Coordinates of C-alpha atoms and ligand atoms in Angstrom, one line a residue:
M78 CA 38.3 -12.5 112.2
S79 CA 38.3 -15.5 110.0
D80 CA 41.0 -18.1 110.5
L81 CA 41.5 -19.7 107.2
A82 CA 44.8 -21.3 108.1
S83 CA 43.1 -23.5 110.7
S84 CA 39.9 -24.3 108.8
L85 CA 41.5 -25.7 105.7
T86 CA 42.3 -29.4 105.6
E87 CA 45.7 -30.8 104.6
E88 CA 44.2 -32.0 101.3
Q89 CA 42.8 -28.5 100.6
L90 CA 46.2 -27.0 101.4
N91 CA 47.9 -29.3 99.0
I92 CA 45.5 -28.5 96.2
L93 CA 46.1 -24.8 96.8
K94 CA 49.8 -25.4 96.9
D95 CA 49.9 -27.2 93.5
A96 CA 47.7 -24.5 91.9
A97 CA 49.7 -21.7 93.5
L98 CA 53.1 -23.1 92.3
D99 CA 51.9 -23.5 88.7
F100 CA 50.3 -20.0 88.7
A101 CA 53.6 -18.5 90.1
L102 CA 55.8 -20.3 87.6
S103 CA 53.6 -19.5 84.6
H104 CA 53.0 -15.8 85.6
G105 CA 56.5 -14.8 86.5
L106 CA 55.8 -14.7 90.2
V107 CA 59.3 -16.1 90.6
V108 CA 62.9 -15.5 91.8
R109 CA 66.2 -17.0 90.9
P110 CA 67.5 -19.7 93.3
P111 CA 70.7 -18.7 95.1
P112 CA 73.7 -18.9 92.8
T113 CA 76.4 -21.6 93.3
P114 CA 79.6 -19.8 94.0
L115 CA 82.5 -21.1 91.9
S116 CA 84.7 -20.7 95.0
K117 CA 84.1 -19.4 98.5
D118 CA 86.8 -16.8 98.1
D119 CA 85.2 -15.3 95.0
P120 CA 81.5 -15.0 95.8
H121 CA 81.0 -12.4 93.0
H122 CA 81.7 -15.0 90.3
A123 CA 79.0 -17.6 90.5
T124 CA 77.0 -19.5 88.0
L125 CA 73.5 -18.0 87.7
S126 CA 70.8 -20.5 87.6
T127 CA 68.8 -20.8 84.4
G128 CA 65.8 -22.2 86.4
V129 CA 63.5 -20.3 88.7
I130 CA 61.6 -21.0 91.9
N131 CA 58.3 -19.5 93.2
A132 CA 58.7 -16.2 94.9
P133 CA 58.0 -16.6 98.6
V134 CA 54.2 -15.9 99.0
S135 CA 51.4 -16.5 101.4
L136 CA 48.7 -18.9 100.3
F137 CA 45.9 -16.5 101.0
P138 CA 45.3 -12.8 101.8
T139 CA 45.9 -11.5 105.3
P140 CA 43.3 -9.4 107.1
F141 CA 44.2 -5.7 107.3
P142 CA 42.1 -2.9 108.9
K143 CA 40.3 -0.9 106.2
Q144 CA 40.7 2.5 107.8
A145 CA 44.4 2.0 108.4
F146 CA 45.0 1.0 104.8
H147 CA 43.1 4.0 103.5
D148 CA 45.1 6.3 105.8
A149 CA 48.4 4.9 104.5
V150 CA 47.3 5.4 100.9
R151 CA 46.0 8.8 101.5
I152 CA 49.2 10.3 103.0
Q153 CA 51.6 8.9 100.4
P154 CA 51.5 12.1 98.2
L155 CA 52.3 14.1 101.3
F156 CA 55.4 12.0 102.0
S157 CA 56.5 12.1 98.4
Q158 CA 56.2 15.9 98.5
L159 CA 58.1 16.0 101.8
V160 CA 61.0 14.1 100.3
H161 CA 61.3 16.6 97.6
D162 CA 61.0 19.6 99.8
I163 CA 63.7 18.3 102.2
S164 CA 66.0 17.5 99.2
E165 CA 66.0 21.2 98.4
D166 CA 66.9 22.3 101.9
D167 CA 70.6 22.4 101.7
A168 CA 71.2 23.7 105.2
F169 CA 69.0 21.0 106.8
L170 CA 70.8 18.2 104.9
K171 CA 74.2 19.7 105.6
E172 CA 73.6 19.7 109.3
I173 CA 72.5 16.0 109.4
M174 CA 74.9 14.7 106.9
E175 CA 78.0 16.4 108.2
S176 CA 77.5 14.9 111.6
L177 CA 76.8 11.5 110.2
S178 CA 79.8 11.8 107.9
H179 CA 82.2 11.7 110.9
V180 CA 81.0 8.3 111.9
D181 CA 79.6 6.6 108.8
D182 CA 81.9 6.3 105.7
F183 CA 79.0 5.2 103.5
V184 CA 76.9 8.3 104.3
K185 CA 80.1 10.4 103.8
R186 CA 80.6 9.0 100.3
L187 CA 77.1 9.7 99.3
Y188 CA 77.1 13.2 100.8
D189 CA 80.5 13.9 99.1
L190 CA 78.8 13.0 95.8
Y191 CA 76.0 15.4 96.6
L192 CA 78.5 18.1 97.3
I193 CA 80.5 17.5 94.2
V194 CA 77.5 17.6 91.9
K195 CA 76.0 20.7 93.7
K196 CA 79.3 22.6 93.3
E197 CA 79.7 21.6 89.7
G198 CA 76.1 22.8 88.9
I199 CA 73.2 20.4 88.6
A200 CA 72.8 19.4 84.9
Q201 CA 69.3 18.0 85.2
P202 CA 66.8 20.0 87.3
A203 CA 64.1 17.3 87.1
S204 CA 64.0 14.4 89.5
L205 CA 62.0 11.2 89.7
G206 CA 60.9 9.6 93.0
I207 CA 59.7 6.0 93.2
H208 CA 59.2 5.7 96.9
R209 CA 57.7 3.3 99.3
S210 CA 56.6 4.2 102.8
D211 CA 56.3 1.1 105.1
Y212 CA 54.0 0.7 108.0
I213 CA 53.1 -1.8 110.8
I214 CA 49.8 -1.4 112.5
H215 CA 49.4 -0.7 116.2
L216 CA 46.6 -1.6 118.5
N217 CA 45.9 0.1 121.8
P218 CA 44.8 -2.2 124.6
G219 CA 41.1 -2.9 124.4
Q220 CA 40.9 -1.7 120.8
D221 CA 39.2 -3.7 118.1
F222 CA 41.3 -5.0 115.2
S223 CA 39.5 -2.7 112.8
E224 CA 40.6 0.3 114.9
A225 CA 44.3 -0.3 114.5
A226 CA 46.4 2.6 113.3
I227 CA 49.4 2.7 110.9
K228 CA 52.8 3.5 112.3
Q229 CA 55.6 4.2 109.9
V230 CA 58.6 1.9 109.9
E231 CA 60.6 3.8 107.4
L232 CA 60.4 5.7 104.1
N233 CA 62.4 4.2 101.2
T234 CA 63.5 6.5 98.5
I235 CA 65.9 4.2 96.5
S236 CA 65.5 0.9 94.8
V237 CA 62.1 0.0 96.3
S238 CA 61.2 -3.5 95.2
F239 CA 58.4 -6.0 94.9
G240 CA 56.0 -3.6 93.0
S241 CA 55.5 -6.3 90.3
L242 CA 55.5 -9.4 92.5
S243 CA 53.0 -7.6 94.8
S244 CA 50.4 -7.2 92.0
L245 CA 51.0 -10.8 90.8
T246 CA 50.5 -12.1 94.4
G247 CA 47.1 -10.3 94.5
D248 CA 46.3 -12.0 91.1
L249 CA 47.3 -15.4 92.6
H250 CA 45.0 -15.1 95.5
R251 CA 42.1 -14.0 93.4
Y252 CA 42.8 -17.0 91.0
L253 CA 42.9 -19.5 93.9
Q254 CA 39.6 -18.2 95.2
A255 CA 38.0 -18.3 91.8
T256 CA 39.1 -21.8 91.0
T257 CA 38.8 -23.5 94.4
G258 CA 36.2 -21.4 96.2
Y259 CA 38.0 -22.5 99.5
F260 CA 38.0 -19.0 100.8
S261 CA 34.3 -18.4 100.3
N262 CA 32.4 -17.2 103.4
K263 CA 35.8 -16.6 104.9
V264 CA 37.3 -14.1 102.4
D265 CA 35.2 -11.6 100.6
L266 CA 37.2 -10.9 97.5
D267 CA 35.5 -7.6 96.9
A268 CA 37.5 -6.5 99.9
L269 CA 40.8 -7.5 98.3
P270 CA 42.2 -4.2 96.8
T271 CA 44.3 -4.7 93.7
S272 CA 47.7 -3.1 93.6
E273 CA 48.6 -1.3 90.4
S274 CA 52.3 -1.3 91.3
I275 CA 53.2 -3.6 88.4
E276 CA 52.0 -0.7 86.2
S277 CA 52.8 2.4 88.2
I278 CA 56.6 2.1 88.4
A279 CA 56.8 1.7 84.6
S280 CA 54.4 4.6 84.2
G281 CA 56.7 6.8 86.4
L282 CA 59.7 5.9 84.4
A283 CA 57.7 6.7 81.2
S284 CA 56.7 10.1 82.5
A285 CA 60.4 10.9 83.3
H286 CA 61.5 9.6 79.9
K287 CA 58.9 11.9 78.1
H288 CA 60.0 14.8 80.2
Y289 CA 63.6 14.2 79.2
G290 CA 62.4 14.7 75.6
S291 CA 64.5 12.5 73.4
K292 CA 62.7 9.7 71.6
S293 CA 65.8 7.8 70.7
A294 CA 67.1 7.7 74.3
K295 CA 66.6 4.6 76.5
V296 CA 65.9 4.1 80.2
M297 CA 68.7 2.5 82.2
M298 CA 68.0 0.3 85.2
V299 CA 71.2 0.2 87.3
V300 CA 71.2 -3.4 88.6
Q301 CA 73.2 -5.6 91.0
P302 CA 75.3 -8.3 89.3
G303 CA 73.6 -11.7 89.8
E304 CA 70.3 -10.1 91.0
R305 CA 68.0 -12.9 92.3
N306 CA 64.9 -10.7 92.2
A307 CA 65.4 -9.9 88.5
F308 CA 61.8 -10.9 87.5
D309 CA 60.2 -8.3 89.7
Q310 CA 62.4 -5.9 87.7
R311 CA 61.8 -7.5 84.3
W312 CA 58.0 -6.8 84.6
I313 CA 58.8 -3.1 84.8
E314 CA 60.9 -3.4 81.6
Y315 CA 58.2 -5.3 79.8
N316 CA 55.5 -2.9 80.8
L317 CA 57.6 0.1 79.8
L318 CA 58.0 -1.4 76.4
N319 CA 54.5 -2.8 75.8
K320 CA 52.5 0.1 77.3
H321 CA 54.8 3.0 76.6
G322 CA 57.0 1.9 73.7
I323 CA 60.2 2.7 75.7
V324 CA 63.2 0.4 75.8
L325 CA 65.0 -0.2 79.1
I326 CA 68.5 -1.5 79.3
R327 CA 70.2 -3.1 82.4
K328 CA 73.6 -2.1 83.5
T329 CA 75.7 -2.6 86.6
L330 CA 77.4 0.4 88.3
A331 CA 80.8 -1.0 87.1
E332 CA 79.4 -1.2 83.5
V333 CA 78.3 2.4 83.8
A334 CA 81.8 3.3 84.8
D335 CA 83.4 1.2 82.0
H336 CA 81.1 2.2 79.1
G337 CA 79.6 5.5 80.2
R338 CA 80.6 9.0 79.1
L339 CA 79.1 12.5 79.2
D340 CA 78.6 14.7 76.2
P341 CA 81.0 17.5 76.9
T342 CA 78.5 20.3 76.0
T343 CA 75.1 18.9 77.2
K344 CA 76.3 16.4 79.8
A345 CA 73.9 13.9 78.2
L346 CA 74.8 10.4 79.5
Y347 CA 75.9 7.8 76.9
I348 CA 76.5 4.1 77.5
G349 CA 78.4 3.2 74.4
D350 CA 76.4 5.0 71.7
Q351 CA 73.2 4.9 73.6
E352 CA 71.8 8.0 75.2
I353 CA 70.2 7.5 78.6
S354 CA 67.0 9.4 79.5
V355 CA 66.5 8.0 83.0
A356 CA 68.9 6.4 85.4
Y357 CA 66.8 4.1 87.6
Y358 CA 68.5 2.5 90.5
R359 CA 67.8 -1.0 91.7
S360 CA 71.2 -1.0 93.2
A361 CA 73.6 1.6 94.7
Y362 CA 71.9 1.6 98.2
A363 CA 74.1 -0.8 100.1
T364 CA 77.8 -0.8 100.8
T365 CA 78.1 -4.1 99.0
D366 CA 76.9 -2.4 95.8
Y367 CA 80.3 -0.6 95.8
P368 CA 82.5 -3.7 96.4
T369 CA 85.8 -2.5 95.2
E370 CA 85.5 0.2 97.9
K371 CA 87.8 -2.1 99.8
A372 CA 90.7 -1.0 97.5
R373 CA 91.7 1.3 100.4
Y374 CA 93.9 3.8 98.6
A375 CA 91.8 4.4 95.5
L376 CA 89.9 7.7 95.8
Y377 CA 87.3 6.5 93.4
T378 CA 86.5 2.9 92.6
P379 CA 84.6 1.8 89.5
E380 CA 81.2 1.6 91.2
W381 CA 81.6 5.0 92.8
D382 CA 82.8 6.4 89.4
G383 CA 79.7 5.0 87.7
R384 CA 77.5 6.5 90.3
L385 CA 79.2 9.9 90.1
L386 CA 79.1 9.9 86.3
A387 CA 75.3 9.2 86.3
E388 CA 74.8 11.8 89.0
R389 CA 76.6 14.5 87.1
S390 CA 74.7 13.8 83.9
L391 CA 71.7 15.2 82.2
A392 CA 69.8 11.9 82.7
I393 CA 66.9 12.1 85.1
K394 CA 67.9 10.2 88.2
C395 CA 65.5 7.9 90.2
P396 CA 66.5 8.8 92.8
T397 CA 69.0 11.7 92.9
V398 CA 71.6 11.3 95.6
A399 CA 69.7 14.0 97.5
Y400 CA 66.5 11.9 97.5
Q401 CA 68.6 9.0 98.7
L402 CA 70.0 11.0 101.6
V403 CA 66.5 12.1 102.6
G404 CA 65.6 8.4 103.0
A405 CA 68.2 8.1 105.9
K406 CA 66.7 6.9 109.1
K407 CA 68.4 9.9 110.8
V408 CA 66.2 12.2 108.8
Q409 CA 63.1 10.3 109.9
Q410 CA 64.2 10.7 113.5
V411 CA 64.9 14.4 113.2
L412 CA 61.5 15.0 111.5
A413 CA 59.8 13.4 114.5
A414 CA 61.3 15.9 116.9
P415 CA 58.8 18.7 117.9
G416 CA 58.3 21.3 115.2
Q417 CA 60.7 19.8 112.7
L418 CA 58.2 18.1 110.3
E419 CA 56.1 21.3 110.6
R420 CA 58.9 23.3 109.1
F421 CA 58.4 21.4 105.8
V422 CA 54.7 20.7 105.9
K423 CA 53.0 24.1 106.4
D424 CA 49.4 22.9 106.2
P425 CA 48.5 22.0 109.8
Q426 CA 46.0 19.3 108.8
S427 CA 48.6 17.6 106.5
A428 CA 51.3 17.8 109.1
A429 CA 48.9 16.2 111.7
L430 CA 48.1 13.4 109.4
L431 CA 51.8 12.6 108.8
R432 CA 52.7 13.0 112.5
A433 CA 49.9 10.6 113.5
S434 CA 51.8 7.9 111.6
F435 CA 55.0 8.4 113.6
T436 CA 56.0 6.2 116.5
G437 CA 58.7 7.2 119.1
L438 CA 62.0 8.0 117.5
Y439 CA 65.1 9.0 119.5
P440 CA 68.5 10.4 118.7
L441 CA 71.7 8.9 120.1
D442 CA 73.7 12.1 119.9
H443 CA 75.1 14.6 122.4
T444 CA 71.8 16.5 122.9
P445 CA 69.9 16.1 126.2
E446 CA 67.4 14.0 124.3
G447 CA 70.1 11.8 122.9
L448 CA 71.8 11.2 126.3
A449 CA 68.4 10.5 127.9
A450 CA 67.6 7.9 125.2
Y451 CA 71.0 6.3 125.7
E452 CA 70.6 6.1 129.5
A453 CA 67.1 4.7 129.2
A454 CA 68.1 2.1 126.6
L455 CA 70.9 0.9 128.8
I456 CA 68.4 0.0 131.4
N457 CA 65.5 -1.3 129.3
S458 CA 65.8 -2.0 125.5
D459 CA 63.1 -4.6 125.1
E460 CA 60.7 -2.2 123.4
L461 CA 63.3 -0.6 121.1
V462 CA 65.0 -1.2 117.8
M463 CA 68.4 0.4 117.1
K464 CA 69.0 1.4 113.4
P465 CA 72.1 2.4 111.5
Q466 CA 71.9 4.4 108.2
R467 CA 71.6 1.3 106.0
E468 CA 69.0 -0.2 103.7
G469 CA 68.1 -3.7 102.5
G470 CA 67.2 -5.4 105.8
G471 CA 69.3 -7.3 108.3
N472 CA 71.1 -4.2 109.7
N473 CA 69.1 -3.4 112.8
I474 CA 69.8 -4.3 116.5
Y475 CA 67.1 -5.6 118.9
G476 CA 66.5 -6.2 122.5
K477 CA 69.5 -7.0 124.8
D478 CA 71.9 -6.7 121.8
I479 CA 71.1 -3.0 121.9
Q480 CA 72.6 -2.7 125.4
V481 CA 75.7 -4.6 124.2
A482 CA 76.1 -2.3 121.2
L483 CA 75.6 0.8 123.3
R484 CA 78.3 -0.3 125.7
T485 CA 80.7 -1.1 122.9
L486 CA 80.3 2.1 120.8
S487 CA 81.9 5.3 121.7
A488 CA 79.8 8.4 122.4
E489 CA 80.7 9.6 118.9
Q490 CA 80.1 6.3 117.2
R491 CA 76.5 6.2 118.7
N492 CA 75.7 9.1 116.4
A493 CA 75.5 6.8 113.4
Y494 CA 72.4 5.2 114.9
I495 CA 68.9 6.1 116.0
L496 CA 66.5 4.4 118.4
M497 CA 62.9 3.7 117.6
D498 CA 59.9 2.2 119.6
I499 CA 59.1 -1.3 118.5
I500 CA 55.7 -1.5 116.9
R501 CA 53.9 -4.7 118.0
P502 CA 51.1 -5.5 115.5
P503 CA 48.2 -8.0 116.2
I504 CA 49.1 -11.6 115.2
T505 CA 47.2 -13.4 112.4
K506 CA 47.6 -16.8 110.8
N507 CA 48.6 -17.7 107.3
V508 CA 50.3 -20.5 105.4
L509 CA 53.6 -19.5 103.8
L510 CA 54.8 -21.1 100.5
R511 CA 58.6 -21.0 100.2
K512 CA 60.6 -23.0 97.7
G513 CA 57.6 -25.2 97.0
E514 CA 57.1 -26.0 100.7
L515 CA 54.1 -25.0 102.9
Q516 CA 54.5 -23.7 106.5
R517 CA 51.6 -22.8 108.8
A518 CA 52.6 -19.8 110.8
D519 CA 51.5 -17.2 113.3
V520 CA 52.4 -14.0 111.3
V521 CA 52.6 -10.3 111.4
S522 CA 52.5 -8.0 108.3
E523 CA 54.1 -4.8 107.0
L524 CA 52.3 -2.6 104.5
G525 CA 54.1 -0.6 101.9
V526 CA 52.6 2.1 99.8
Y527 CA 54.3 3.2 96.6
G528 CA 54.5 6.9 95.6
I529 CA 55.3 8.1 92.1
Y530 CA 56.6 11.6 92.0
L531 CA 58.1 13.7 89.2
H532 CA 59.4 17.3 89.7
S533 CA 60.6 19.3 86.8
G534 CA 62.8 21.5 88.9
K535 CA 60.2 24.3 88.8
Q536 CA 57.0 22.4 89.5
V537 CA 55.4 19.1 90.4
V538 CA 54.7 17.2 87.2
R539 CA 53.0 14.3 88.9
N540 CA 52.5 13.0 92.5
D541 CA 50.5 9.8 92.5
I542 CA 49.8 6.8 94.6
G543 CA 51.5 3.8 93.0
G544 CA 49.8 0.8 94.6
H545 CA 50.9 -1.2 97.7
L546 CA 52.7 -4.2 99.0
L547 CA 52.0 -6.5 102.0
R548 CA 54.9 -8.5 103.4
T549 CA 54.2 -11.1 106.0
K550 CA 56.6 -12.9 108.3
G551 CA 56.6 -15.4 111.1
V552 CA 56.2 -13.7 114.5
E553 CA 59.5 -15.0 115.8
S554 CA 61.5 -13.0 113.2
N555 CA 62.6 -9.5 114.0
E556 CA 63.3 -8.4 110.4
G557 CA 60.9 -8.4 107.6
G558 CA 62.9 -8.6 104.3
V559 CA 61.6 -10.9 101.6
A560 CA 64.9 -10.9 99.7
A561 CA 66.7 -11.4 103.0
G562 CA 64.6 -14.6 103.4
F563 CA 62.5 -13.6 106.4
A564 CA 59.2 -12.7 104.8
V565 CA 56.8 -13.6 102.0
I566 CA 54.8 -11.4 99.7
D567 CA 51.1 -11.3 100.6
S568 CA 48.0 -9.5 99.6
L569 CA 45.4 -7.9 101.9
I570 CA 41.8 -8.4 102.7
L571 CA 40.2 -5.3 104.2
V572 CA 38.2 -5.8 107.4
Ligands
ADP1611 P1 65.6 -1.5 106.0 O1 65.8 -0.1 105.4 O2 66.8 -2.3 106.2 O3 64.5 -2.2 105.4 P2 63.8 -1.1 108.3 O4 63.7 0.1 109.1 O5 62.6 -1.3 107.3 O6 65.2 -1.1 107.5 O7 63.9 -2.4 109.2 C1 63.9 -3.7 108.7 C2 62.8 -4.5 109.3 O8 62.9 -4.5 110.8 C3 61.4 -4.0 109.0 O9 60.9 -4.5 107.8 C4 60.6 -4.6 110.2 O10 60.3 -6.0 110.1 C5 61.6 -4.5 111.4 N1 61.4 -3.2 112.1 C6 62.1 -2.0 111.8 N2 61.6 -1.0 112.6 C7 60.7 -1.6 113.4 C8 59.8 -1.1 114.4 N3 59.9 0.2 114.9 N4 59.0 -2.0 115.0 C9 58.9 -3.3 114.6 N5 59.7 -3.8 113.7 C10 60.5 -3.0 113.0
MG1612 MG1 64.7 0.7 103.8
MG1613 MG1 62.5 -1.7 105.4

């Protein structure tokens, strides 16, 4: 395998850096710098920077096994269909979510929302999924790099990000090669697959908007206040307008609560006078997205009110709360148990393809399997990761900390978590560009494949592959979030 990071001189790296920074700033491959809080006690009121910095990126593409990449792409429509089929299995969701609800308030809130809307009668039978299934590659001893297989880390069903910045990072790498030629003989750019994710997410929203059927309605992106990754989102807005002639407005959950209402007859969602065709969440997945939750005695707080209003409405949700629940790590673990995945995926070949991407997943419940996993992890937790039902990075527990956590939690509290085998991918080298600074690093990568899925309530309207994302991080870091500051956006070179 080529080792560009070692073969490039300091001078060449600096030329690449300057070219990369200008490309990033002029093409919107950018993020907002962290805001300056007005006071420590009030972190939600901060001055938003009017300037930008380059999105964290790698300086050149990272080698990735061709077969593994094609496998990940090929199975995406199966995963998107699986999410939908599980979302319709009320009994399956009930069993998992009821047990989690006892030990996880956030899951309980979401599941309550699901129950309220279900009881009331679902106004909008259609649902839009913009998913991303994430993988790390695994190599058996003695195997060649090109023989590595994908292992699924998790399946995200809400607020998947970096679709736009991923495509732009691929463009950046192609530009650097075309203008400097430094990668020649090392990197064959024909093997650099383009990711259409900057287009596909807008295209998914456009399909849902058309399905909704009102020309004057607008798409609503539900955003976090003070979002730093706003430019990844803006490209979706611009593509939706330029390629599909559809306007997208940005609202926070609190704004939905303050300015939203339902038409009493049709349940159409209005924000002010504006009818909303699609409610697309780039928020609403973390406990911090419902901050006034801390008002302990209020039954419903503005953010939960906003979420409930949208959920009850005629607007097509991306995702529905049901899709969001299906994305729980507990669901992933249950599916990995013998025969469970096969309940939903009847075609044996398809089921085998999906199952081949699973790594070891273990419950921490009262079943014999759960107790055995608990006992084993108390003795050796080096090859495990312990996960709660949370999204957005930074929530997992690793190594010896797992033993500490297991000793601290009650048998009931353990139910809120699952255990998973650590996937240890082969290490490669790259140069990371963060806040204008270069850093040579031994790195590992995580591939994400986007899926665009629209169901009318009666039939599948579309189920497409939506491009991909490669995130690369230094080997020393357990977690891989770009927004969380651990990883950079990369592109891949197939080998
Ligand atoms: P989140 O929903 O918060 O993104 P993930 O399951 O993706 O949760 O875990 C966050 C990060 O932790 C991943 O991006 C990856 O870097 C690391 N990670 C999670 N599970 C594994 C695993 N089984 N093996 C290796 N690393 C993992
Ligand atoms: Mg996730
Ligand atoms: Mg993740």
